[in-house]
Amino acid sequence: MHIKKILLVLTVGGLISCLFVGCNITTPSGSDSVEGEDGAGSIQRVVMVELFVAPTCSRCPSAKLAINSLSNKYGLDQMVILEEYGWDDPNSVYVGWHTQETFQRFKWYNDST
């Protein structure tokens, strides 16, 4: 019995020491880091902006102006602009401009907000 207790204590001690060995702080290295505005290293990423439009959308022109302003500020090397027809206007002649996939994605974004 005494040997089992010693073996149990050694096993638990070994497991606890393994947990602390994995807690070493590592710093990332590579060419992805660039100098940020605050002086700290940061990773440069490209952002995708998805704009859903429709032929009779009343808010689309102002949204396009805002996205144009963002593209002027950050440049097209830092953002990708994707403009898609998100829905049809059933009361007009503009039908068939969207796909089911873009409509479902537009609906998911719209329901999520």
Protein backbone atom coordinates (compact mmCIF):
# COMPACT_ATOMS: atom_id res chain seq x y z
CA MET A 1 0.00 0.00 0.00
CA HIS A 2 2.80 2.40 0.87
CA ILE A 3 4.40 1.96 -2.57
CA LYS A 4 1.08 2.72 -4.31
CA LYS A 5 0.79 6.04 -2.43
CA ILE A 6 4.35 7.03 -3.38
CA LEU A 7 3.70 6.04 -6.99
CA LEU A 8 0.47 8.08 -7.01
CA VAL A 9 2.22 11.16 -5.58
CA LEU A 10 5.04 10.86 -8.13
CA THR A 11 2.55 10.47 -10.99
CA VAL A 12 0.51 13.50 -9.93
CA GLY A 13 3.70 15.52 -9.40
CA GLY A 14 4.94 14.52 -12.86
CA LEU A 15 1.66 15.55 -14.48
CA ILE A 16 1.68 18.92 -12.73
CA SER A 17 5.27 19.57 -13.79
CA CYS A 18 4.34 18.74 -17.42
CA LEU A 19 1.65 21.41 -17.27
CA PHE A 20 4.15 24.08 -16.26
CA VAL A 21 6.65 23.10 -18.95
CA GLY A 22 4.04 23.90 -21.63
CA CYS A 23 3.53 27.44 -20.29
CA ASN A 24 6.68 28.96 -21.78
CA ILE A 25 6.08 32.29 -23.50
CA THR A 26 7.11 32.28 -27.14
CA THR A 27 7.28 35.26 -29.45
CA PRO A 28 6.29 34.84 -33.09
CA SER A 29 9.01 35.26 -35.63
CA GLY A 30 8.85 35.71 -39.36
CA SER A 31 8.45 38.29 -42.06
CA ASP A 32 4.73 38.86 -41.42
CA SER A 33 5.31 41.43 -38.69
CA VAL A 34 5.49 45.08 -39.64
CA GLU A 35 6.00 48.21 -37.61
CA GLY A 36 2.62 49.50 -36.39
CA GLU A 37 1.58 53.06 -35.62
CA ASP A 38 2.09 52.48 -31.92
CA GLY A 39 5.60 51.10 -32.46
CA ALA A 40 4.62 47.54 -31.62
CA GLY A 41 4.85 44.80 -34.20
CA SER A 42 1.58 43.92 -35.90
CA ILE A 43 0.48 41.60 -38.66
CA GLN A 44 -0.74 43.23 -41.84
CA ARG A 45 -4.01 41.75 -43.06
CA VAL A 46 -6.34 42.32 -45.98
CA VAL A 47 -9.96 43.04 -45.09
CA MET A 48 -12.90 42.04 -47.28
CA VAL A 49 -15.83 44.48 -47.43
CA GLU A 50 -19.02 42.94 -48.76
CA LEU A 51 -21.64 45.38 -50.05
CA PHE A 52 -25.08 44.07 -50.91
CA VAL A 53 -26.91 46.24 -53.43
CA ALA A 54 -30.10 46.17 -55.47
CA PRO A 55 -31.19 48.29 -58.44
CA THR A 56 -33.84 50.17 -56.44
CA CYS A 57 -31.91 50.41 -53.15
CA SER A 58 -32.28 53.88 -51.64
CA ARG A 59 -29.35 53.55 -49.20
CA CYS A 60 -26.86 51.97 -51.60
CA PRO A 61 -25.40 55.25 -52.97
CA SER A 62 -24.44 56.46 -49.49
CA ALA A 63 -22.98 53.04 -48.64
CA LYS A 64 -20.93 53.13 -51.84
CA LEU A 65 -19.62 56.59 -50.93
CA ALA A 66 -18.58 55.32 -47.48
CA ILE A 67 -16.78 52.32 -48.97
CA ASN A 68 -15.11 54.57 -51.54
CA SER A 69 -13.87 56.76 -48.68
CA LEU A 70 -12.47 53.68 -46.92
CA SER A 71 -10.71 52.54 -50.09
CA ASN A 72 -9.16 56.00 -50.51
CA LYS A 73 -7.96 55.93 -46.90
CA TYR A 74 -6.58 52.38 -46.75
CA GLY A 75 -5.96 51.54 -50.41
CA LEU A 76 -6.93 48.49 -52.37
CA ASP A 77 -3.83 46.63 -51.18
CA GLN A 78 -5.38 46.49 -47.69
CA MET A 79 -9.01 45.82 -48.59
CA VAL A 80 -11.01 43.83 -51.10
CA ILE A 81 -14.40 45.26 -52.05
CA LEU A 82 -17.04 42.76 -53.08
CA GLU A 83 -20.32 44.18 -54.41
CA GLU A 84 -23.17 41.73 -54.89
CA TYR A 85 -26.84 41.96 -55.67
CA GLY A 86 -28.42 40.77 -52.45
CA TRP A 87 -32.10 40.81 -53.33
CA ASP A 88 -34.65 41.61 -56.02
CA ASP A 89 -37.38 44.20 -55.92
CA PRO A 90 -40.54 42.22 -56.69
CA ASN A 91 -42.48 45.40 -57.52
CA SER A 92 -40.18 46.49 -60.34
CA VAL A 93 -38.75 45.18 -63.58
CA TYR A 94 -35.39 44.48 -61.88
CA VAL A 95 -35.66 40.78 -61.06
CA GLY A 96 -33.18 37.94 -61.42
CA TRP A 97 -30.12 39.96 -60.47
CA HIS A 98 -29.24 38.01 -57.34
CA THR A 99 -28.37 34.36 -56.81
CA GLN A 100 -29.86 32.18 -54.12
CA GLU A 101 -26.44 32.00 -52.42
CA THR A 102 -26.04 35.77 -52.18
CA PHE A 103 -29.64 36.17 -51.01
CA GLN A 104 -29.12 33.60 -48.24
CA ARG A 105 -25.89 35.29 -47.15
CA PHE A 106 -27.57 38.72 -47.18
CA LYS A 107 -30.45 37.32 -45.16
CA TRP A 108 -28.03 35.72 -42.65
CA TYR A 109 -26.15 39.01 -42.18
CA ASN A 110 -29.38 40.96 -41.91
CA ASP A 111 -30.89 38.54 -39.36
CA SER A 112 -27.66 38.58 -37.31
CA THR A 113 -27.77 42.32 -36.61
